[in-house]
Tab-separated table of C-alpha atoms in Angstrom:
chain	number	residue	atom	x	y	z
A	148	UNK	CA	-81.032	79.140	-12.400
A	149	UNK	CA	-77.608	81.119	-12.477
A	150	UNK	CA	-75.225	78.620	-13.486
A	151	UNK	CA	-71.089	79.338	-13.321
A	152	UNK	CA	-68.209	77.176	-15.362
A	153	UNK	CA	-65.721	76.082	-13.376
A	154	UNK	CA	-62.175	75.129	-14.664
A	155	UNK	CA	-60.332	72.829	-12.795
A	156	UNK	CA	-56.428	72.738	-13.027
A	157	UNK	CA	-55.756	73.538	-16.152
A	158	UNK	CA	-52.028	74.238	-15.496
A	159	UNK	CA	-48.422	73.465	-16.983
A	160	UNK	CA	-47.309	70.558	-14.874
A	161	UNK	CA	-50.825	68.406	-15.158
A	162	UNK	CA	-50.594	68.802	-19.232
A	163	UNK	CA	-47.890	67.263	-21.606
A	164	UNK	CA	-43.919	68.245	-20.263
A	165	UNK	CA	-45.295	68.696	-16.807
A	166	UNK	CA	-44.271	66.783	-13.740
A	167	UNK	CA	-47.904	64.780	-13.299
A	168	UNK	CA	-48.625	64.559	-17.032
A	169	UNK	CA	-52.111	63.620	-18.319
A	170	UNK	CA	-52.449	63.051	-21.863
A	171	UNK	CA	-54.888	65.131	-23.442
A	172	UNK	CA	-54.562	67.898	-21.193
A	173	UNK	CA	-52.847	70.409	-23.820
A	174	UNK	CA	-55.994	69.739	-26.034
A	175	UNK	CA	-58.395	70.225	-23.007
A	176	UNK	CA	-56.616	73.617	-22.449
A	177	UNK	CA	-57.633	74.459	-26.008
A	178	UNK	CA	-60.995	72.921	-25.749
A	179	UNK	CA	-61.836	74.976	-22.712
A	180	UNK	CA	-60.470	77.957	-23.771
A	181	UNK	CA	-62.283	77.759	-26.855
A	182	UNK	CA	-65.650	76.806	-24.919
A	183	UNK	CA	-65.233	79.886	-22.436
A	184	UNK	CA	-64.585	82.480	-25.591
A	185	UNK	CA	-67.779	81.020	-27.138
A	186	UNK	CA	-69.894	80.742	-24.418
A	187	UNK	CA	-71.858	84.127	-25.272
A	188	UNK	CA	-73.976	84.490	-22.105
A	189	UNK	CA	-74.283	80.918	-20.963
A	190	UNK	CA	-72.489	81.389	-17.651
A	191	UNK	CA	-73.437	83.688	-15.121
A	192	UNK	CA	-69.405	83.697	-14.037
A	193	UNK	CA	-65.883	81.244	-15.419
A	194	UNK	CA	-64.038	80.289	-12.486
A	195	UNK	CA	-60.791	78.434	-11.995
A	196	UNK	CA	-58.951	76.657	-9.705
A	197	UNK	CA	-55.439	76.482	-9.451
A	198	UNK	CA	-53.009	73.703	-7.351
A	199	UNK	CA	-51.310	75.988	-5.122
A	200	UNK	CA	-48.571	73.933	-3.104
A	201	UNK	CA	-46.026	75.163	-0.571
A	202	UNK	CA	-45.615	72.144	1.938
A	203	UNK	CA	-48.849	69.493	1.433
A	204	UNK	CA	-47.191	67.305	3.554
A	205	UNK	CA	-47.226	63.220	2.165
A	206	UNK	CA	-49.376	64.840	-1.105
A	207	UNK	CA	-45.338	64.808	-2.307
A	208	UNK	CA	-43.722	61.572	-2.674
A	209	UNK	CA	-40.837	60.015	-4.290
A	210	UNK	CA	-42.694	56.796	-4.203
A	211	UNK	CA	-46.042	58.178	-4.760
A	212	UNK	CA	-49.531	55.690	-4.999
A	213	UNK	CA	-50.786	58.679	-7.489
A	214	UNK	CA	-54.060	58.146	-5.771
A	215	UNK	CA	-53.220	59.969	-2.499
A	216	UNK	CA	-49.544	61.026	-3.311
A	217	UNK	CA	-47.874	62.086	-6.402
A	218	UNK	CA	-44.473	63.747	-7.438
A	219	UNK	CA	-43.756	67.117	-7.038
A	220	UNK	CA	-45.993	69.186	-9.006
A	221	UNK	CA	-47.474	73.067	-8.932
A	222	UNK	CA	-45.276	74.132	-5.881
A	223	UNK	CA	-46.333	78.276	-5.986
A	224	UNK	CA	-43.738	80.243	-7.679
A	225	UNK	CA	-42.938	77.828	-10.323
A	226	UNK	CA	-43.621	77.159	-14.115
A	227	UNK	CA	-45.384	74.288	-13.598
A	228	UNK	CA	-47.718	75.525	-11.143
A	229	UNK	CA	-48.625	78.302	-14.262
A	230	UNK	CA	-51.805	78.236	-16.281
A	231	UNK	CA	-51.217	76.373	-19.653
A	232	UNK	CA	-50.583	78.775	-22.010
A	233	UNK	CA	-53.365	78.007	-24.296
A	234	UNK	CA	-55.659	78.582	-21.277
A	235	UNK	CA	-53.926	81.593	-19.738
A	236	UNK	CA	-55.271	84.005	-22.527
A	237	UNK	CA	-58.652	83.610	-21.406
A	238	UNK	CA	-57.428	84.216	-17.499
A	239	UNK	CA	-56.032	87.138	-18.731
A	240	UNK	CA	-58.790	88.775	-20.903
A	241	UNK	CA	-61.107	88.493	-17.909
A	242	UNK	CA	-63.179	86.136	-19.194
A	243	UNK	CA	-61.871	84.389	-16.137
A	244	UNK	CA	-63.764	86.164	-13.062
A	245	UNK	CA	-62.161	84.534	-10.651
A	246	UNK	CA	-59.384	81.969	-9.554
A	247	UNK	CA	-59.333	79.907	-6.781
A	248	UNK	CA	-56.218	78.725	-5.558
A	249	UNK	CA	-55.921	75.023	-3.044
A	250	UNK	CA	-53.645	72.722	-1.437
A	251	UNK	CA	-51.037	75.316	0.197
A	252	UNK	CA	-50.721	72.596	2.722
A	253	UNK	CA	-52.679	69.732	2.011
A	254	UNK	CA	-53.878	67.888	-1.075
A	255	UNK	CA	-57.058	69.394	-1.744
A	256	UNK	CA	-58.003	67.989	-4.474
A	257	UNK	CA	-61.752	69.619	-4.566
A	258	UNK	CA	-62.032	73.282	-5.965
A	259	UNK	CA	-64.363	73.629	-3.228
A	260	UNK	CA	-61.549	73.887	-0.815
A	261	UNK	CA	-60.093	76.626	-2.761
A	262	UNK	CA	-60.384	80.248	-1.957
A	263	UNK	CA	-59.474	83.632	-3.450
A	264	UNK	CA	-56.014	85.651	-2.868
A	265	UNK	CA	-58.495	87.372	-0.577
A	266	UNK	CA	-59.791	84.406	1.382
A	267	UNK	CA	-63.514	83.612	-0.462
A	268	UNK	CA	-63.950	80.003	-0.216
A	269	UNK	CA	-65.627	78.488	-3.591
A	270	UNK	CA	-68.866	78.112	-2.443
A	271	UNK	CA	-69.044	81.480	-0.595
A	272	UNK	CA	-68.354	83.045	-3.618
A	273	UNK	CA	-70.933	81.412	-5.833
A	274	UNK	CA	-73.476	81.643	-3.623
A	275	UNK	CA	-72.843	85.391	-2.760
A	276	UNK	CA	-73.514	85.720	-6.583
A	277	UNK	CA	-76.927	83.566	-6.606
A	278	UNK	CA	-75.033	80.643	-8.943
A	279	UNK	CA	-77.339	77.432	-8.094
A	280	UNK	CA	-75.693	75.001	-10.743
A	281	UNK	CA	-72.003	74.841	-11.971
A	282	UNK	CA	-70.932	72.804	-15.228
A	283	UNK	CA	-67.232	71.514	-14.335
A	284	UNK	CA	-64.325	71.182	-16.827
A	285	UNK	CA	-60.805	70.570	-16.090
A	286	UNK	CA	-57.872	67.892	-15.101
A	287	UNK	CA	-58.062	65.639	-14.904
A	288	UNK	CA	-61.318	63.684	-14.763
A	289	UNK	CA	-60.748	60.705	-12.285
A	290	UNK	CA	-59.083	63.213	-9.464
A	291	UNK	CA	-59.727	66.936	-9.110
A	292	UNK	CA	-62.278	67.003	-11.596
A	293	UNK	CA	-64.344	64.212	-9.338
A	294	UNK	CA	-63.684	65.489	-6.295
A	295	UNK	CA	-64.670	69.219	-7.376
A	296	UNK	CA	-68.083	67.732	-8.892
A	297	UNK	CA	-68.883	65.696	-5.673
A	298	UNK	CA	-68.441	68.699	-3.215
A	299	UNK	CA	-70.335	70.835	-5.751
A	300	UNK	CA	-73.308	68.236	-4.818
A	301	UNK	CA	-72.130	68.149	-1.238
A	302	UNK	CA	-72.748	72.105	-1.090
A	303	UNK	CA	-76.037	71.568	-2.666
A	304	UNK	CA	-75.577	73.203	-6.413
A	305	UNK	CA	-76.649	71.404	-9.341
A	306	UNK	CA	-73.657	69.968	-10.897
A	307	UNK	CA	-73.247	68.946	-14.290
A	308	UNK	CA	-69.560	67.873	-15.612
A	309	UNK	CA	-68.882	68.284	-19.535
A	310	UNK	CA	-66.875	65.195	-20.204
A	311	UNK	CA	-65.799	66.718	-23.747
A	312	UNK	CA	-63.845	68.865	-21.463
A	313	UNK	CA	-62.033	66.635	-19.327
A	314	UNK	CA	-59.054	64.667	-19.486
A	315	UNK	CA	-58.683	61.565	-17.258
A	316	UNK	CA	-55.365	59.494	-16.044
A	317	UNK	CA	-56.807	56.409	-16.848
A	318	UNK	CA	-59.752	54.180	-18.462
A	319	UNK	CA	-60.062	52.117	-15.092
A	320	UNK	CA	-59.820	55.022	-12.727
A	321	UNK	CA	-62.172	57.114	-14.766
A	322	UNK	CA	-64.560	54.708	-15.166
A	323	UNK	CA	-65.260	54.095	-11.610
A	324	UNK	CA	-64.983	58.272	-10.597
A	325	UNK	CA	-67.833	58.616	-13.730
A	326	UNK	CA	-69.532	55.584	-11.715
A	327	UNK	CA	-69.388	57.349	-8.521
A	328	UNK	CA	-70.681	60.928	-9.904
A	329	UNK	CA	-73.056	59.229	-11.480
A	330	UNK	CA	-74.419	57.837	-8.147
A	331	UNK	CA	-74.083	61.434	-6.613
A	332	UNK	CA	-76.719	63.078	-8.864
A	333	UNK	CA	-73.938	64.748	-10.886
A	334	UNK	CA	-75.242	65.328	-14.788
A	335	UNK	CA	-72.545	63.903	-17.099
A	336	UNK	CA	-72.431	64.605	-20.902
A	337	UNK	CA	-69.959	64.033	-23.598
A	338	UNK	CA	-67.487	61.243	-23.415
A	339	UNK	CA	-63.484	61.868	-21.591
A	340	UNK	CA	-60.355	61.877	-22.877
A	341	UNK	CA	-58.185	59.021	-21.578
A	342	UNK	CA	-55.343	58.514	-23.434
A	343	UNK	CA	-53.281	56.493	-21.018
């Protein structure tokens, strides 16, 4: 089976300094970049997904629940909405194929509702390619990360999330999103970083 990696979010404002912080994320960015450059032939194709926000409607808040609403964060065109810059090399090297970018004008949390500059939803694109299983990496475990892995089942790929590679908001949170992959058929191995 032709398996892809995708990276979920790895960008300024969900990683230290950023405007929806999640501690750990800097090191993820390392980690992943790190995994990606030593991969040597283990994924067909390295994806990403990128927060893309213009207007997502109630997504912003100034009295977010940061389960459905959170403060401004990745709006296109500024720093924040940047890869991390210990994740950007790899982007840039082309050991990135691809980069999907979601929630112009809604939440989206799920790479799967991502699509190319072009248009290519997630799924189009990996299947177009004959992937049938994608490991998922990214930030932050208990929101995109979830929601990427349970569409990835939804779509019918094999999903597997690499926990080593993950960075969740919080203990509680995370527990119940690992409870709820679980319970989707989604592989999990490695243990998150939650350092909330």
């Amino acid at each position: 089976m032709r398996r892809a990696l995708i990276v979920v979010d790895v960008q300024k404002d969900f990683c230290e300094g950023g405007n929806v912080p999640v501690k750990g994320g800097a090191n993820r960015a390392v980690a992943i970049a790190e995994l990606i450059r030593g991969a040597d032939g283990r994924y067909a194709h390295v994806v990403a997904t990128r927060d893309h926000h213009v207007d997502p409607g109630g997504h912003f808040s100034d009295e977010p629940d940061f389960e459905n609403s959170f403060p401004v964060h990745c709006v296109v065109g500024t720093e924040g909405g940047e890869f991390h810059p210990d994740f950007e090399p790899v982007v840039t090297s082309g050991a990135v194929d691809e980069v999907f970018f979601k929630g112009a004008h809604s939440a989206s949390k799920s790479g799967f509702e991502g699509a190319t500059e072009s248009g290519t939803p997630l799924g189009e694109w990996l299947r177009a390619r004959e992937v049938g299983g994608v490991d998922v990496v990214g930030i932050a475990t208990d929101h995109c990360v979830k929601a990427t892995a349970l569409d990835g089942v939804r779509a019918g790929f094999d999903v597997h999330v690499l926990l080593d590679y993950t960075a969740g908001v919080a203990s509680d949170t995370t527990g119940a999103a690992l409870d709820e992959l679980r319970a989707a058929g989604v592989g999990l191995s490695g243990e998150p970083v939650v350092l909330a």
